[in-house]
Short mmCIF file of N, CA and C in Angstrom, two decimals:
data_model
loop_
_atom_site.label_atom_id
_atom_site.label_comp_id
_atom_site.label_asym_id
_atom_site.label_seq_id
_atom_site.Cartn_x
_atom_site.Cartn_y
_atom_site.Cartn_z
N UNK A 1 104.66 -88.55 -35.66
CA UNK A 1 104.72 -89.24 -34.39
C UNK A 1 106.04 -88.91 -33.71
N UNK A 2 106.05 -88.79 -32.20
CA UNK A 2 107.11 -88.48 -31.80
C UNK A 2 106.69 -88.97 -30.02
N UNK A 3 108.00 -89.52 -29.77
CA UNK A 3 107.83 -89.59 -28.19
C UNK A 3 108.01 -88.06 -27.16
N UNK A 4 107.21 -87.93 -26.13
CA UNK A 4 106.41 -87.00 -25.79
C UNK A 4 106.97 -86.85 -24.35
N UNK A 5 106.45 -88.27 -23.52
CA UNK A 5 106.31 -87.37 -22.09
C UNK A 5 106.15 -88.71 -21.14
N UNK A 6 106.83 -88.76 -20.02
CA UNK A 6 107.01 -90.29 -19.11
C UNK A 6 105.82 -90.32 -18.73
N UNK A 7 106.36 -91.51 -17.83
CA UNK A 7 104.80 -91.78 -17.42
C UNK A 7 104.88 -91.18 -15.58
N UNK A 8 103.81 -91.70 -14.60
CA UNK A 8 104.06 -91.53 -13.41
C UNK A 8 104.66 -92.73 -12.57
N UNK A 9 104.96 -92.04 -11.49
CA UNK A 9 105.76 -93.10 -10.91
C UNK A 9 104.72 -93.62 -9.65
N UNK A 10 104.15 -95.13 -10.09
CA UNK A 10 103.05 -95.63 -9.61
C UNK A 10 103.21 -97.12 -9.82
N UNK A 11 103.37 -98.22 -9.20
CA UNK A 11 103.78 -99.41 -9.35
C UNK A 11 102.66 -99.61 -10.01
N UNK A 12 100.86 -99.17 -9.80
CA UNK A 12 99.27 -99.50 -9.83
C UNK A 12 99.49 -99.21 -11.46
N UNK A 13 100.22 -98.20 -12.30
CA UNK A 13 99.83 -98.25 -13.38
C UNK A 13 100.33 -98.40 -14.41
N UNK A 14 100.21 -98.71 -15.80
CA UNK A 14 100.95 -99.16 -16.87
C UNK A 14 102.14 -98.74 -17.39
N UNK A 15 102.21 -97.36 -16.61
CA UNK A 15 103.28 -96.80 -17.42
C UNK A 15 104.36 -96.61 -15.79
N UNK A 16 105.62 -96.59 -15.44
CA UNK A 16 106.75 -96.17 -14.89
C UNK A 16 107.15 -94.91 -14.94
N UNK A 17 107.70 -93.98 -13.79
CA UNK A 17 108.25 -92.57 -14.45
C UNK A 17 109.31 -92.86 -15.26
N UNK A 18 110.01 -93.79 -15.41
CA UNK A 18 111.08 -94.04 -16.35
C UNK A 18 110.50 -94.13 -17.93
N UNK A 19 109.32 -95.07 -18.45
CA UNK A 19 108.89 -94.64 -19.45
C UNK A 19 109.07 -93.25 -20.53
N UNK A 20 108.86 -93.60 -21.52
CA UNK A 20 108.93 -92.85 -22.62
C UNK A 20 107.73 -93.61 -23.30
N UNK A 21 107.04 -92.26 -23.87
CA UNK A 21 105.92 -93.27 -24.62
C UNK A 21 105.87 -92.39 -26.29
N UNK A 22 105.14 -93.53 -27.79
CA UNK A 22 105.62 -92.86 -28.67
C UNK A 22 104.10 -92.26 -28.85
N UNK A 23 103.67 -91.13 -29.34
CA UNK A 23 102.73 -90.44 -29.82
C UNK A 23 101.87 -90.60 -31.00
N UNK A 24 101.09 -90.96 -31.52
CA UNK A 24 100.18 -90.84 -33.09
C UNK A 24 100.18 -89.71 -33.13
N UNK A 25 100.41 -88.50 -33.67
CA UNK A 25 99.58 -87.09 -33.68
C UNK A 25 98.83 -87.33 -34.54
N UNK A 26 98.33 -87.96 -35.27
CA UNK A 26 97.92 -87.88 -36.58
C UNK A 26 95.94 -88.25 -36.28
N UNK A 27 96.41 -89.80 -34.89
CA UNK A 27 94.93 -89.99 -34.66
C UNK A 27 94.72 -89.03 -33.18
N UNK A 28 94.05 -88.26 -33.45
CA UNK A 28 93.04 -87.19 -32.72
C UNK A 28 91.63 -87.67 -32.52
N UNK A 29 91.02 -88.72 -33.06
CA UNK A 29 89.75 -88.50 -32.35
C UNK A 29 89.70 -89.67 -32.20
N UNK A 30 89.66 -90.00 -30.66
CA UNK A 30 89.98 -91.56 -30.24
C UNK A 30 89.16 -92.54 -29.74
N UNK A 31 88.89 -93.52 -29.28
CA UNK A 31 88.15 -94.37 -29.21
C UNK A 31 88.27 -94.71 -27.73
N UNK A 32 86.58 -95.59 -27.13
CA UNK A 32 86.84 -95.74 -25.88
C UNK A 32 87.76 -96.55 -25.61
N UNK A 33 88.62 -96.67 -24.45
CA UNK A 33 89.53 -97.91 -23.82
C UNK A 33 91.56 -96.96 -24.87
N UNK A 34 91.59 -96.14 -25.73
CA UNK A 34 92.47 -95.66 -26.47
C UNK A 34 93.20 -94.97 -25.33
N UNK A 35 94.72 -95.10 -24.98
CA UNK A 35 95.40 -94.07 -24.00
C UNK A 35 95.75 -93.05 -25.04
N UNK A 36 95.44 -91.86 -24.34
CA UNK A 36 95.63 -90.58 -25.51
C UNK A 36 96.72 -89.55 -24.71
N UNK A 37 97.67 -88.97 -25.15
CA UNK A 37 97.90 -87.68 -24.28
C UNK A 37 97.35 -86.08 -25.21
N UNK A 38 96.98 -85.07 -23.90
CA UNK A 38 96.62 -84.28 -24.29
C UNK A 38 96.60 -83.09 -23.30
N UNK A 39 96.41 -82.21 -23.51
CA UNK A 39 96.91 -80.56 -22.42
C UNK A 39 95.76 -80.56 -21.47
N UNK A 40 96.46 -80.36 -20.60
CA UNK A 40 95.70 -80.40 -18.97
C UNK A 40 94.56 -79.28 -19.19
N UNK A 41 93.06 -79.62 -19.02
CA UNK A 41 92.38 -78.71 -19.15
C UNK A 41 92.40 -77.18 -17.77
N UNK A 42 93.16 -78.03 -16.75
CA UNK A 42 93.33 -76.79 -16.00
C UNK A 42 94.41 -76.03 -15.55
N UNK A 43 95.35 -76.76 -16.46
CA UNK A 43 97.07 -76.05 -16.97
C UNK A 43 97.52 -76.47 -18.30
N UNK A 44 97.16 -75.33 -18.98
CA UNK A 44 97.18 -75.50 -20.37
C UNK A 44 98.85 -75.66 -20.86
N UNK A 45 100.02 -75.57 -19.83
CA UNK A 45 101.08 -76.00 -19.71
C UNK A 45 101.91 -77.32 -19.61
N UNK A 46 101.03 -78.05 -19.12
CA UNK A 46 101.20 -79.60 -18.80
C UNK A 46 100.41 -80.58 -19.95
N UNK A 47 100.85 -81.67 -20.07
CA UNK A 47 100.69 -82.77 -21.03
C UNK A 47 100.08 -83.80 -20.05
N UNK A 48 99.07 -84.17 -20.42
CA UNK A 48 98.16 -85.59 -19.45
C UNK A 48 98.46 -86.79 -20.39
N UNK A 49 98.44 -88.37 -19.70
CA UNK A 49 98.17 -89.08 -20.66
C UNK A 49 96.92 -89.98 -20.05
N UNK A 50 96.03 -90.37 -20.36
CA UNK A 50 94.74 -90.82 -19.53
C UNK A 50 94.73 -92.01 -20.55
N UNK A 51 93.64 -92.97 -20.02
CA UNK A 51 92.75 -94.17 -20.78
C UNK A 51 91.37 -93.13 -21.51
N UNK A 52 90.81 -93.17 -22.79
CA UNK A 52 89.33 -93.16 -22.64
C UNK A 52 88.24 -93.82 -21.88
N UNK A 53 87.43 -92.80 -21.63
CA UNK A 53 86.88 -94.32 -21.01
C UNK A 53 85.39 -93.72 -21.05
N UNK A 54 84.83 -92.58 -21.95
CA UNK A 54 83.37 -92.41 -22.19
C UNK A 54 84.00 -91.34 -23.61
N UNK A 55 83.12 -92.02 -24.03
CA UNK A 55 82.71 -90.60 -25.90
C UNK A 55 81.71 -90.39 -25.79
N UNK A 56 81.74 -88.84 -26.55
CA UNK A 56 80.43 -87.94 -26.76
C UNK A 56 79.35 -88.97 -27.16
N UNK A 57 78.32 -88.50 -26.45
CA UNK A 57 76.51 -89.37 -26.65
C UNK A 57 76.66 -90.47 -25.45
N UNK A 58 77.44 -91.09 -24.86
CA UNK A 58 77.71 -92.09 -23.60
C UNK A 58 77.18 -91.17 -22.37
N UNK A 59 76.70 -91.75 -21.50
CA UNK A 59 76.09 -90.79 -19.80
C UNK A 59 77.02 -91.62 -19.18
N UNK A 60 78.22 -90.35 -18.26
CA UNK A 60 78.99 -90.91 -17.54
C UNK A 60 78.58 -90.28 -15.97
N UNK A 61 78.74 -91.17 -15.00
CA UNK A 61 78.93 -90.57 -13.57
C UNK A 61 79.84 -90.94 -12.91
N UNK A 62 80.28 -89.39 -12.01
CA UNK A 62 81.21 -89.24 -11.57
C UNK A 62 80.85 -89.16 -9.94
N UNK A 63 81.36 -89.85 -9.07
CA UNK A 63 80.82 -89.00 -7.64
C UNK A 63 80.61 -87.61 -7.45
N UNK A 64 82.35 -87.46 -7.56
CA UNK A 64 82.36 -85.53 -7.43
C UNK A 64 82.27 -84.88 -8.11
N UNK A 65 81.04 -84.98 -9.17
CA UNK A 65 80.61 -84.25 -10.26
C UNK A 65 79.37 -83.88 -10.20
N UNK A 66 78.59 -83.22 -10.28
CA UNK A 66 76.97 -82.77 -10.54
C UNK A 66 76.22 -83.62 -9.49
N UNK A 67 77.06 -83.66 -8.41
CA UNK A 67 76.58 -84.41 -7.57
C UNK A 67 76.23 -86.04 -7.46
N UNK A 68 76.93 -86.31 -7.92
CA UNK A 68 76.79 -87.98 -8.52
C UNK A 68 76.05 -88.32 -9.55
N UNK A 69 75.06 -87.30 -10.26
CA UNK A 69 74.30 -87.66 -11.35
C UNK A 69 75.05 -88.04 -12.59
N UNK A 70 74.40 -88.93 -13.16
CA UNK A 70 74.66 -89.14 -15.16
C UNK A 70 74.55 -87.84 -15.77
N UNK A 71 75.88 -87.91 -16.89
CA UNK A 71 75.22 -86.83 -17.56
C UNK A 71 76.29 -87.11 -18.75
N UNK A 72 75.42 -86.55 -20.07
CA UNK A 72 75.86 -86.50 -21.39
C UNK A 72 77.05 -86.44 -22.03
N UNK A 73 78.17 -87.20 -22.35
CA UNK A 73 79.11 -86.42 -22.97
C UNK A 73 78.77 -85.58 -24.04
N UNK A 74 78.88 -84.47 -24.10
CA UNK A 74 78.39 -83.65 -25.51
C UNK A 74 79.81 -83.73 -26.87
N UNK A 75 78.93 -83.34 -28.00
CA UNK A 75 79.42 -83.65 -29.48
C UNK A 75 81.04 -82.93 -29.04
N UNK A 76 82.15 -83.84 -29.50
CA UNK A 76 83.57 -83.72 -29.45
C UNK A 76 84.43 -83.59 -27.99
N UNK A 77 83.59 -84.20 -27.20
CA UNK A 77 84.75 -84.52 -25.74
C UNK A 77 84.34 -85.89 -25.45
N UNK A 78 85.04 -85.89 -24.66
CA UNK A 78 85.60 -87.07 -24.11
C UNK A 78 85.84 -87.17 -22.57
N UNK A 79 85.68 -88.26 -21.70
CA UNK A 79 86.01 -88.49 -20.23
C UNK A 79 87.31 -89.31 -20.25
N UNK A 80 87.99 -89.02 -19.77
CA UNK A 80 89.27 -89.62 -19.53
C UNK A 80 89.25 -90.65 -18.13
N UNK A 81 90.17 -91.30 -17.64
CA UNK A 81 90.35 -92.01 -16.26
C UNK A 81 91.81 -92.60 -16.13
N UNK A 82 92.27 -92.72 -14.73
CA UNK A 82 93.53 -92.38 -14.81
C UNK A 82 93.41 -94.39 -14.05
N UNK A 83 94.56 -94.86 -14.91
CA UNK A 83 95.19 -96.48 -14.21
C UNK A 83 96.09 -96.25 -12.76
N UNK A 84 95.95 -95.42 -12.20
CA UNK A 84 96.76 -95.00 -10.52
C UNK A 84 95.55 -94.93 -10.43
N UNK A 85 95.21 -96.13 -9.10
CA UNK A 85 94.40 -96.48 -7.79
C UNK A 85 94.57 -95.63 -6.93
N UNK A 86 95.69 -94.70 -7.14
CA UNK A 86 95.64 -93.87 -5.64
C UNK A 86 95.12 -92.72 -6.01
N UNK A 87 93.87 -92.88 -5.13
CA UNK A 87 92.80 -91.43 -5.00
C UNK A 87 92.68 -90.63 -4.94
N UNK A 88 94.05 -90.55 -4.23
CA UNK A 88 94.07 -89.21 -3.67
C UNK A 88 95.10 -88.52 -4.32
N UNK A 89 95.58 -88.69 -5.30
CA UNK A 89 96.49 -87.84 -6.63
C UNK A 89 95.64 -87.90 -8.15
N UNK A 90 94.17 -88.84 -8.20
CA UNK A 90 94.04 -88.69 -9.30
C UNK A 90 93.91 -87.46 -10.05
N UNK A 91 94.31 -87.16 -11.31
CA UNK A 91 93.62 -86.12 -12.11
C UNK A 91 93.40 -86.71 -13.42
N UNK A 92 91.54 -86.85 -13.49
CA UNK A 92 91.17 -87.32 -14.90
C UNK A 92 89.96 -86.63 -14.79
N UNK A 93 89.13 -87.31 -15.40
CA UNK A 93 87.70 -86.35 -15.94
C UNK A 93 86.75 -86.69 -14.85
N UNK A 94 87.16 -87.30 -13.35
CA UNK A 94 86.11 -87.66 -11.93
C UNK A 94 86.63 -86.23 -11.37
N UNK A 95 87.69 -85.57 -11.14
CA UNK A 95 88.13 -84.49 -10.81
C UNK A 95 87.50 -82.61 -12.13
N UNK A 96 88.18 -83.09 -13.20
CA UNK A 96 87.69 -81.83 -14.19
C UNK A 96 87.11 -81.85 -15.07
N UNK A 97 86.20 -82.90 -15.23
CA UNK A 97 85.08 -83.49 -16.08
C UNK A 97 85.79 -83.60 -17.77
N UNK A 98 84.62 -83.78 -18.85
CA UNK A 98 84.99 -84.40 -19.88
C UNK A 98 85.66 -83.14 -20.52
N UNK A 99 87.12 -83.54 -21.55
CA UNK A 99 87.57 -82.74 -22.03
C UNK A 99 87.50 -82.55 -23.16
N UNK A 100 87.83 -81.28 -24.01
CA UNK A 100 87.17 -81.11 -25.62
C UNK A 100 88.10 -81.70 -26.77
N UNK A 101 87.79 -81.89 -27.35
CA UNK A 101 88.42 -82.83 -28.89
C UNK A 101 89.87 -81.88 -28.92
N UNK A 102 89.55 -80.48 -29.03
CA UNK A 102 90.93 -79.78 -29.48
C UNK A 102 91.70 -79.84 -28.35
N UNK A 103 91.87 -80.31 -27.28
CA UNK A 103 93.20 -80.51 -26.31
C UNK A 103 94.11 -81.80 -26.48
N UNK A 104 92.90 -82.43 -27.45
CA UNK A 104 93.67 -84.07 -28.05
C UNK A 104 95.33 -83.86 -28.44
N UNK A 105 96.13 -84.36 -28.18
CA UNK A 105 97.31 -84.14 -29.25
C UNK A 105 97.48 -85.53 -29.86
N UNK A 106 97.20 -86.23 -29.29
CA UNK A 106 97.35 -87.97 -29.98
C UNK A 106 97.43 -89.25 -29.22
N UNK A 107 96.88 -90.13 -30.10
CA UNK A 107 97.19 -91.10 -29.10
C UNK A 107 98.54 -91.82 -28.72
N UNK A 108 98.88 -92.70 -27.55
CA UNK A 108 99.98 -92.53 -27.07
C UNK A 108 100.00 -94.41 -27.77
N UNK A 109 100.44 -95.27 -28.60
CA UNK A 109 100.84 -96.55 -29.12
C UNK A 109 101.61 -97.28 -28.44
N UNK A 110 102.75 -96.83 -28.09
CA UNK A 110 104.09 -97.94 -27.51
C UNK A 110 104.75 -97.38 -26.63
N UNK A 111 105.56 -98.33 -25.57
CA UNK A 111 106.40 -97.63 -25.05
C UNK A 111 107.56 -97.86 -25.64
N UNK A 112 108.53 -96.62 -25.36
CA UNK A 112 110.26 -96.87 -26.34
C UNK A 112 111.26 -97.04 -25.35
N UNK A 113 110.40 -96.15 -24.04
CA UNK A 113 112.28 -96.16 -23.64
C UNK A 113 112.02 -96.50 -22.07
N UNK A 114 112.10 -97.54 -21.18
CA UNK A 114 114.01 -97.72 -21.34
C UNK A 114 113.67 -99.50 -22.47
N UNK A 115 114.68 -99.98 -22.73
CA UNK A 115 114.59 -101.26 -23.98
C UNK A 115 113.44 -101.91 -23.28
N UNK A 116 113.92 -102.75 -22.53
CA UNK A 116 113.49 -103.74 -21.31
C UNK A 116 111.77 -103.84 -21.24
N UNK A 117 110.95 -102.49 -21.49
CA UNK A 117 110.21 -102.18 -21.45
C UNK A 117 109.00 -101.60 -22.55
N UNK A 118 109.86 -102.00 -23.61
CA UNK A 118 109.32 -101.68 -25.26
C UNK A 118 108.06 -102.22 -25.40
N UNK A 119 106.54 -102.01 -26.00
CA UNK A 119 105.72 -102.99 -26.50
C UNK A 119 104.53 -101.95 -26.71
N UNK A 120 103.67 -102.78 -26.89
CA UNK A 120 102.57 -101.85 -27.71
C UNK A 120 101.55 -101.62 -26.76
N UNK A 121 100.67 -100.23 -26.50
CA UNK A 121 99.93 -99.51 -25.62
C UNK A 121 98.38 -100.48 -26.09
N UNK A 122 97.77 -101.14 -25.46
CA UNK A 122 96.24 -101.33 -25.78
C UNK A 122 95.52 -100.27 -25.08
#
């Protein structure tokens, strides 16, 4: 486990850009409602940290996806969704759909840093 990567700077969501958050590497295959971080499926350079919020065998819909239809998570991905209300910066799985098990790096548990702000990730 190791702390990783801030959060954004968004009053709407749980985490602050000041944040520091600590990492599980260990749990990789996560559960719905679990905040996970993991590599941007469309910059394999960048680190995401999202909510779960559909597992493989669940039918999720997205507006701007397949045209608003339901459709399958298939065996080892996952849909992500981002706690920033603002629309018009999201990037989660309504933008690049569900992502695959191996971009997992872990789930994200607590925040560490700054003190003031310490406690445990639900």
């Amino acid at each position: 486990m190791e702390p990783t990567l801030k959060g954004i700077d968004s009053k709407d969501s749980f985490l602050t850009i000041q944040d520091v958050v600590w990492v599980n590497r260990l749990k990789k295959n996560p559960e719905k409602l679990d905040t996970i971080v993991f590599i941007s499926p469309t910059n394999r350079h960048d680190m995401m940290i999202k909510r779960v919020i559909g597992v493989e065998g669940e039918r999720v819909r997205f507006p701007k996806i397949n045209d608003g239809k339901y459709f399958l998570i298939p065996k080892n991905y996952f849909c992500v969704g981002s706690d920033n209300i603002n629309k018009n910066i999201v990037k989660d799985s309504s933008s690049f759909g569900a992502i695959p098990n191996g971009l997992i790096i872990g789930k994200a548990t607590h925040i560490i840093w700054p003190p003031n702000r310490w406690r445990k990730l639900i």
